[in-house]
Short mmCIF file of N, CA and C in Angstrom, two decimals:
data_model
loop_
_atom_site.label_atom_id
_atom_site.label_comp_id
_atom_site.label_asym_id
_atom_site.label_seq_id
_atom_site.Cartn_x
_atom_site.Cartn_y
_atom_site.Cartn_z
N LEU Y 1189 79.17 -44.66 -30.50
CA LEU Y 1189 78.65 -44.52 -29.15
C LEU Y 1189 79.69 -44.98 -28.12
N GLU Y 1190 80.39 -46.04 -28.46
CA GLU Y 1190 81.41 -46.55 -27.53
C GLU Y 1190 82.55 -45.56 -27.35
N GLN Y 1191 82.77 -44.70 -28.34
CA GLN Y 1191 83.84 -43.71 -28.27
C GLN Y 1191 83.36 -42.39 -27.68
N GLY Y 1192 82.11 -42.35 -27.21
CA GLY Y 1192 81.60 -41.16 -26.55
C GLY Y 1192 80.97 -40.13 -27.47
N ALA Y 1193 80.42 -40.56 -28.58
CA ALA Y 1193 79.76 -39.63 -29.50
C ALA Y 1193 78.63 -38.89 -28.79
N ASP Y 1194 78.45 -37.62 -29.13
CA ASP Y 1194 77.39 -36.81 -28.54
C ASP Y 1194 76.07 -37.14 -29.24
N MET Y 1195 75.20 -37.85 -28.55
CA MET Y 1195 73.94 -38.30 -29.13
C MET Y 1195 72.90 -37.20 -29.19
N THR Y 1196 73.21 -36.04 -28.62
CA THR Y 1196 72.25 -34.94 -28.63
C THR Y 1196 72.52 -33.94 -29.76
N LEU Y 1197 73.60 -34.13 -30.51
CA LEU Y 1197 73.89 -33.22 -31.62
C LEU Y 1197 72.74 -33.27 -32.63
N ALA Y 1198 72.40 -32.11 -33.14
CA ALA Y 1198 71.29 -32.02 -34.09
C ALA Y 1198 71.76 -31.35 -35.37
N ASP Y 1199 71.06 -31.64 -36.46
CA ASP Y 1199 71.38 -30.99 -37.73
C ASP Y 1199 70.69 -29.63 -37.82
N SER Y 1200 70.67 -29.04 -38.99
CA SER Y 1200 70.11 -27.69 -39.16
C SER Y 1200 68.61 -27.63 -38.92
N THR Y 1201 67.94 -28.78 -38.92
CA THR Y 1201 66.50 -28.82 -38.65
C THR Y 1201 66.21 -29.27 -37.22
N LYS Y 1202 67.25 -29.30 -36.41
CA LYS Y 1202 67.17 -29.75 -35.01
C LYS Y 1202 66.84 -31.24 -34.89
N SER Y 1203 67.13 -32.00 -35.94
CA SER Y 1203 66.90 -33.45 -35.90
C SER Y 1203 68.11 -34.14 -35.29
N THR Y 1204 67.87 -34.89 -34.25
CA THR Y 1204 68.91 -35.66 -33.57
C THR Y 1204 69.02 -37.04 -34.21
N PRO Y 1205 70.05 -37.80 -33.86
CA PRO Y 1205 70.14 -39.17 -34.39
C PRO Y 1205 68.89 -40.00 -34.09
N LEU Y 1206 68.31 -39.85 -32.90
CA LEU Y 1206 67.11 -40.62 -32.57
C LEU Y 1206 65.93 -40.18 -33.44
N ILE Y 1207 65.78 -38.90 -33.65
CA ILE Y 1207 64.69 -38.41 -34.50
C ILE Y 1207 64.83 -38.97 -35.91
N LEU Y 1208 66.04 -38.96 -36.44
CA LEU Y 1208 66.26 -39.49 -37.79
C LEU Y 1208 66.01 -41.00 -37.84
N ALA Y 1209 66.48 -41.72 -36.84
CA ALA Y 1209 66.26 -43.17 -36.80
C ALA Y 1209 64.77 -43.49 -36.70
N ALA Y 1210 64.04 -42.74 -35.90
CA ALA Y 1210 62.60 -42.96 -35.75
C ALA Y 1210 61.86 -42.71 -37.06
N GLY Y 1211 62.27 -41.68 -37.77
CA GLY Y 1211 61.63 -41.35 -39.04
C GLY Y 1211 61.83 -42.40 -40.12
N HIS Y 1212 62.85 -43.23 -39.94
CA HIS Y 1212 63.13 -44.29 -40.91
C HIS Y 1212 62.81 -45.68 -40.35
N GLY Y 1213 62.25 -45.73 -39.15
CA GLY Y 1213 61.89 -47.01 -38.55
C GLY Y 1213 63.08 -47.88 -38.21
N ARG Y 1214 64.20 -47.28 -37.90
CA ARG Y 1214 65.43 -48.01 -37.57
C ARG Y 1214 65.45 -48.36 -36.08
N THR Y 1215 64.67 -49.36 -35.74
CA THR Y 1215 64.46 -49.73 -34.35
C THR Y 1215 65.73 -50.16 -33.64
N GLU Y 1216 66.61 -50.85 -34.33
CA GLU Y 1216 67.84 -51.31 -33.70
C GLU Y 1216 68.70 -50.11 -33.26
N ALA Y 1217 68.84 -49.14 -34.13
CA ALA Y 1217 69.60 -47.93 -33.79
C ALA Y 1217 68.91 -47.16 -32.67
N MET Y 1218 67.59 -47.10 -32.73
CA MET Y 1218 66.83 -46.41 -31.68
C MET Y 1218 67.06 -47.06 -30.33
N ALA Y 1219 67.04 -48.38 -30.30
CA ALA Y 1219 67.23 -49.11 -29.04
C ALA Y 1219 68.61 -48.83 -28.45
N LEU Y 1220 69.63 -48.78 -29.30
CA LEU Y 1220 70.99 -48.47 -28.82
C LEU Y 1220 71.05 -47.07 -28.22
N LEU Y 1221 70.47 -46.11 -28.90
CA LEU Y 1221 70.48 -44.73 -28.41
C LEU Y 1221 69.70 -44.59 -27.11
N LEU Y 1222 68.52 -45.18 -27.06
CA LEU Y 1222 67.68 -45.08 -25.86
C LEU Y 1222 68.28 -45.82 -24.68
N ALA Y 1223 69.01 -46.90 -24.93
CA ALA Y 1223 69.67 -47.63 -23.84
C ALA Y 1223 70.73 -46.75 -23.18
N LYS Y 1224 71.39 -45.92 -23.97
CA LYS Y 1224 72.41 -45.02 -23.44
C LYS Y 1224 71.80 -43.82 -22.72
N ASP Y 1225 70.68 -43.31 -23.26
CA ASP Y 1225 70.06 -42.12 -22.68
C ASP Y 1225 68.57 -42.06 -23.05
N PRO Y 1226 67.69 -42.57 -22.18
CA PRO Y 1226 66.25 -42.57 -22.47
C PRO Y 1226 65.67 -41.17 -22.66
N SER Y 1227 66.31 -40.15 -22.11
CA SER Y 1227 65.77 -38.79 -22.25
C SER Y 1227 65.85 -38.28 -23.69
N LEU Y 1228 66.57 -38.98 -24.55
CA LEU Y 1228 66.63 -38.60 -25.96
C LEU Y 1228 65.25 -38.63 -26.61
N ALA Y 1229 64.34 -39.41 -26.04
CA ALA Y 1229 62.98 -39.52 -26.58
C ALA Y 1229 62.21 -38.21 -26.44
N ASN Y 1230 62.72 -37.27 -25.64
CA ASN Y 1230 62.04 -36.00 -25.41
C ASN Y 1230 62.40 -34.93 -26.44
N ALA Y 1231 63.38 -35.18 -27.27
CA ALA Y 1231 63.83 -34.18 -28.24
C ALA Y 1231 62.75 -33.90 -29.28
N ALA Y 1232 62.80 -32.70 -29.84
CA ALA Y 1232 61.87 -32.33 -30.92
C ALA Y 1232 62.64 -31.56 -31.98
N ASN Y 1233 62.25 -31.75 -33.23
CA ASN Y 1233 62.90 -31.01 -34.31
C ASN Y 1233 62.30 -29.61 -34.43
N GLU Y 1234 62.69 -28.86 -35.44
CA GLU Y 1234 62.24 -27.47 -35.56
C GLU Y 1234 60.73 -27.34 -35.78
N CYS Y 1235 60.08 -28.41 -36.18
CA CYS Y 1235 58.62 -28.40 -36.36
C CYS Y 1235 57.89 -28.92 -35.12
N GLY Y 1236 58.66 -29.26 -34.09
CA GLY Y 1236 58.07 -29.78 -32.87
C GLY Y 1236 57.80 -31.27 -32.90
N TRP Y 1237 58.26 -31.93 -33.95
CA TRP Y 1237 58.04 -33.38 -34.06
C TRP Y 1237 59.05 -34.11 -33.19
N THR Y 1238 58.56 -34.96 -32.32
CA THR Y 1238 59.40 -35.81 -31.49
C THR Y 1238 59.67 -37.11 -32.24
N PRO Y 1239 60.55 -37.95 -31.73
CA PRO Y 1239 60.74 -39.26 -32.36
C PRO Y 1239 59.42 -40.03 -32.48
N LEU Y 1240 58.56 -39.89 -31.47
CA LEU Y 1240 57.28 -40.60 -31.51
C LEU Y 1240 56.38 -40.06 -32.62
N HIS Y 1241 56.36 -38.75 -32.84
CA HIS Y 1241 55.60 -38.17 -33.96
C HIS Y 1241 56.05 -38.81 -35.28
N LEU Y 1242 57.37 -38.88 -35.46
CA LEU Y 1242 57.91 -39.39 -36.72
C LEU Y 1242 57.63 -40.87 -36.91
N ALA Y 1243 57.79 -41.65 -35.87
CA ALA Y 1243 57.51 -43.09 -35.98
C ALA Y 1243 56.02 -43.32 -36.24
N ALA Y 1244 55.17 -42.58 -35.56
CA ALA Y 1244 53.72 -42.72 -35.75
C ALA Y 1244 53.32 -42.28 -37.16
N HIS Y 1245 53.92 -41.21 -37.64
CA HIS Y 1245 53.63 -40.73 -38.99
C HIS Y 1245 54.11 -41.75 -40.03
N GLY Y 1246 55.26 -42.34 -39.80
CA GLY Y 1246 55.75 -43.38 -40.71
C GLY Y 1246 54.82 -44.57 -40.75
N LEU Y 1247 54.26 -44.91 -39.60
CA LEU Y 1247 53.30 -46.02 -39.52
C LEU Y 1247 52.08 -45.70 -40.38
N GLU Y 1248 51.59 -44.48 -40.29
CA GLU Y 1248 50.42 -44.08 -41.06
C GLU Y 1248 50.74 -44.02 -42.55
N MET Y 1249 51.88 -43.46 -42.91
CA MET Y 1249 52.25 -43.31 -44.32
C MET Y 1249 52.41 -44.65 -45.02
N LYS Y 1250 52.80 -45.66 -44.29
CA LYS Y 1250 53.06 -46.97 -44.89
C LYS Y 1250 51.95 -47.98 -44.62
N LYS Y 1251 50.77 -47.50 -44.16
CA LYS Y 1251 49.73 -48.43 -43.74
C LYS Y 1251 49.25 -49.36 -44.85
N SER Y 1252 49.38 -48.95 -46.09
CA SER Y 1252 48.95 -49.82 -47.18
C SER Y 1252 50.10 -50.66 -47.73
N SER Y 1253 51.18 -50.69 -46.98
CA SER Y 1253 52.38 -51.37 -47.46
C SER Y 1253 52.93 -52.31 -46.39
N VAL Y 1254 53.70 -53.27 -46.84
CA VAL Y 1254 54.37 -54.18 -45.91
C VAL Y 1254 55.42 -53.42 -45.10
N LYS Y 1255 55.88 -52.28 -45.61
CA LYS Y 1255 56.93 -51.52 -44.94
C LYS Y 1255 56.51 -50.96 -43.58
N ASN Y 1256 55.22 -50.88 -43.30
CA ASN Y 1256 54.81 -50.34 -42.01
C ASN Y 1256 55.21 -51.23 -40.85
N VAL Y 1257 55.58 -52.46 -41.13
CA VAL Y 1257 55.99 -53.40 -40.09
C VAL Y 1257 57.13 -52.84 -39.26
N LYS Y 1258 58.03 -52.08 -39.85
CA LYS Y 1258 59.17 -51.56 -39.10
C LYS Y 1258 58.81 -50.39 -38.20
N PHE Y 1259 57.70 -49.73 -38.44
CA PHE Y 1259 57.34 -48.57 -37.63
C PHE Y 1259 56.60 -48.93 -36.35
N LEU Y 1260 55.84 -50.00 -36.34
CA LEU Y 1260 55.12 -50.40 -35.12
C LEU Y 1260 56.09 -50.70 -33.98
N PRO Y 1261 57.15 -51.48 -34.20
CA PRO Y 1261 58.12 -51.69 -33.12
C PRO Y 1261 58.79 -50.38 -32.68
N ALA Y 1262 58.98 -49.46 -33.61
CA ALA Y 1262 59.58 -48.17 -33.26
C ALA Y 1262 58.66 -47.39 -32.32
N VAL Y 1263 57.37 -47.39 -32.62
CA VAL Y 1263 56.40 -46.72 -31.76
C VAL Y 1263 56.38 -47.38 -30.38
N ARG Y 1264 56.34 -48.70 -30.36
CA ARG Y 1264 56.33 -49.42 -29.07
C ARG Y 1264 57.58 -49.11 -28.25
N LEU Y 1265 58.72 -49.13 -28.89
CA LEU Y 1265 59.98 -48.86 -28.21
C LEU Y 1265 59.96 -47.47 -27.57
N LEU Y 1266 59.49 -46.48 -28.29
CA LEU Y 1266 59.43 -45.12 -27.76
C LEU Y 1266 58.45 -44.99 -26.60
N ILE Y 1267 57.32 -45.65 -26.70
CA ILE Y 1267 56.35 -45.61 -25.61
C ILE Y 1267 56.93 -46.29 -24.37
N GLU Y 1268 57.60 -47.42 -24.56
CA GLU Y 1268 58.24 -48.11 -23.43
C GLU Y 1268 59.35 -47.25 -22.81
N ALA Y 1269 59.97 -46.40 -23.61
CA ALA Y 1269 61.04 -45.52 -23.12
C ALA Y 1269 60.47 -44.25 -22.48
N LYS Y 1270 59.16 -44.21 -22.34
CA LYS Y 1270 58.47 -43.07 -21.71
C LYS Y 1270 58.55 -41.80 -22.56
N ALA Y 1271 58.50 -41.97 -23.88
CA ALA Y 1271 58.44 -40.80 -24.76
C ALA Y 1271 57.18 -40.01 -24.44
N PRO Y 1272 57.24 -38.70 -24.55
CA PRO Y 1272 56.07 -37.89 -24.22
C PRO Y 1272 54.93 -38.09 -25.23
N ILE Y 1273 53.92 -38.83 -24.84
CA ILE Y 1273 52.84 -39.17 -25.78
C ILE Y 1273 51.89 -38.00 -26.03
N ASP Y 1274 51.89 -37.01 -25.15
CA ASP Y 1274 51.01 -35.86 -25.32
C ASP Y 1274 51.72 -34.64 -25.90
N ALA Y 1275 52.97 -34.78 -26.31
CA ALA Y 1275 53.70 -33.66 -26.90
C ALA Y 1275 53.01 -33.23 -28.19
N VAL Y 1276 52.93 -31.92 -28.40
CA VAL Y 1276 52.30 -31.41 -29.61
C VAL Y 1276 53.35 -30.74 -30.50
N ASP Y 1277 53.12 -30.85 -31.80
CA ASP Y 1277 54.02 -30.23 -32.77
C ASP Y 1277 53.54 -28.81 -33.08
N GLU Y 1278 54.13 -28.18 -34.09
CA GLU Y 1278 53.77 -26.80 -34.42
C GLU Y 1278 52.33 -26.65 -34.89
N ASP Y 1279 51.69 -27.75 -35.26
CA ASP Y 1279 50.29 -27.73 -35.67
C ASP Y 1279 49.37 -28.20 -34.54
N THR Y 1280 49.92 -28.28 -33.33
CA THR Y 1280 49.24 -28.77 -32.12
C THR Y 1280 48.71 -30.20 -32.27
N ARG Y 1281 49.44 -31.01 -33.02
CA ARG Y 1281 49.06 -32.41 -33.19
C ARG Y 1281 49.98 -33.30 -32.37
N THR Y 1282 49.39 -34.32 -31.77
CA THR Y 1282 50.16 -35.30 -31.03
C THR Y 1282 50.58 -36.43 -31.97
N ALA Y 1283 51.35 -37.36 -31.45
CA ALA Y 1283 51.75 -38.52 -32.25
C ALA Y 1283 50.52 -39.32 -32.68
N LEU Y 1284 49.52 -39.40 -31.81
CA LEU Y 1284 48.28 -40.10 -32.17
C LEU Y 1284 47.62 -39.44 -33.37
N HIS Y 1285 47.58 -38.11 -33.38
CA HIS Y 1285 47.04 -37.40 -34.54
C HIS Y 1285 47.83 -37.77 -35.80
N ARG Y 1286 49.15 -37.79 -35.69
CA ARG Y 1286 50.00 -38.09 -36.84
C ARG Y 1286 49.79 -39.52 -37.34
N ALA Y 1287 49.49 -40.42 -36.43
CA ALA Y 1287 49.24 -41.81 -36.83
C ALA Y 1287 47.90 -41.95 -37.55
N ALA Y 1288 46.98 -41.05 -37.23
CA ALA Y 1288 45.62 -41.16 -37.75
C ALA Y 1288 45.39 -40.40 -39.06
N VAL Y 1289 46.20 -39.37 -39.32
CA VAL Y 1289 45.95 -38.56 -40.53
C VAL Y 1289 46.92 -38.86 -41.64
#
């Protein structure tokens, strides 16, 4: 990042570094990316999943495990960064839907 890396580059599934970090609950990396450019929270992958969708889904997937601890701060960080909470994916589900199912 200090050398000017393009934080908006995406892979073949349109996943950006923030989307990947959110999907793995890597809050420290997410905070660094969002500090440089809060609009990164608006990105969506090819399925329409935003970083918030992925963090919320990770929280739900790990609810019976101690591992879910890393996803709650990720969700909070994205909400504080003004991530679009009403964004819908290709199944017309919001992050709240993903957290619940």
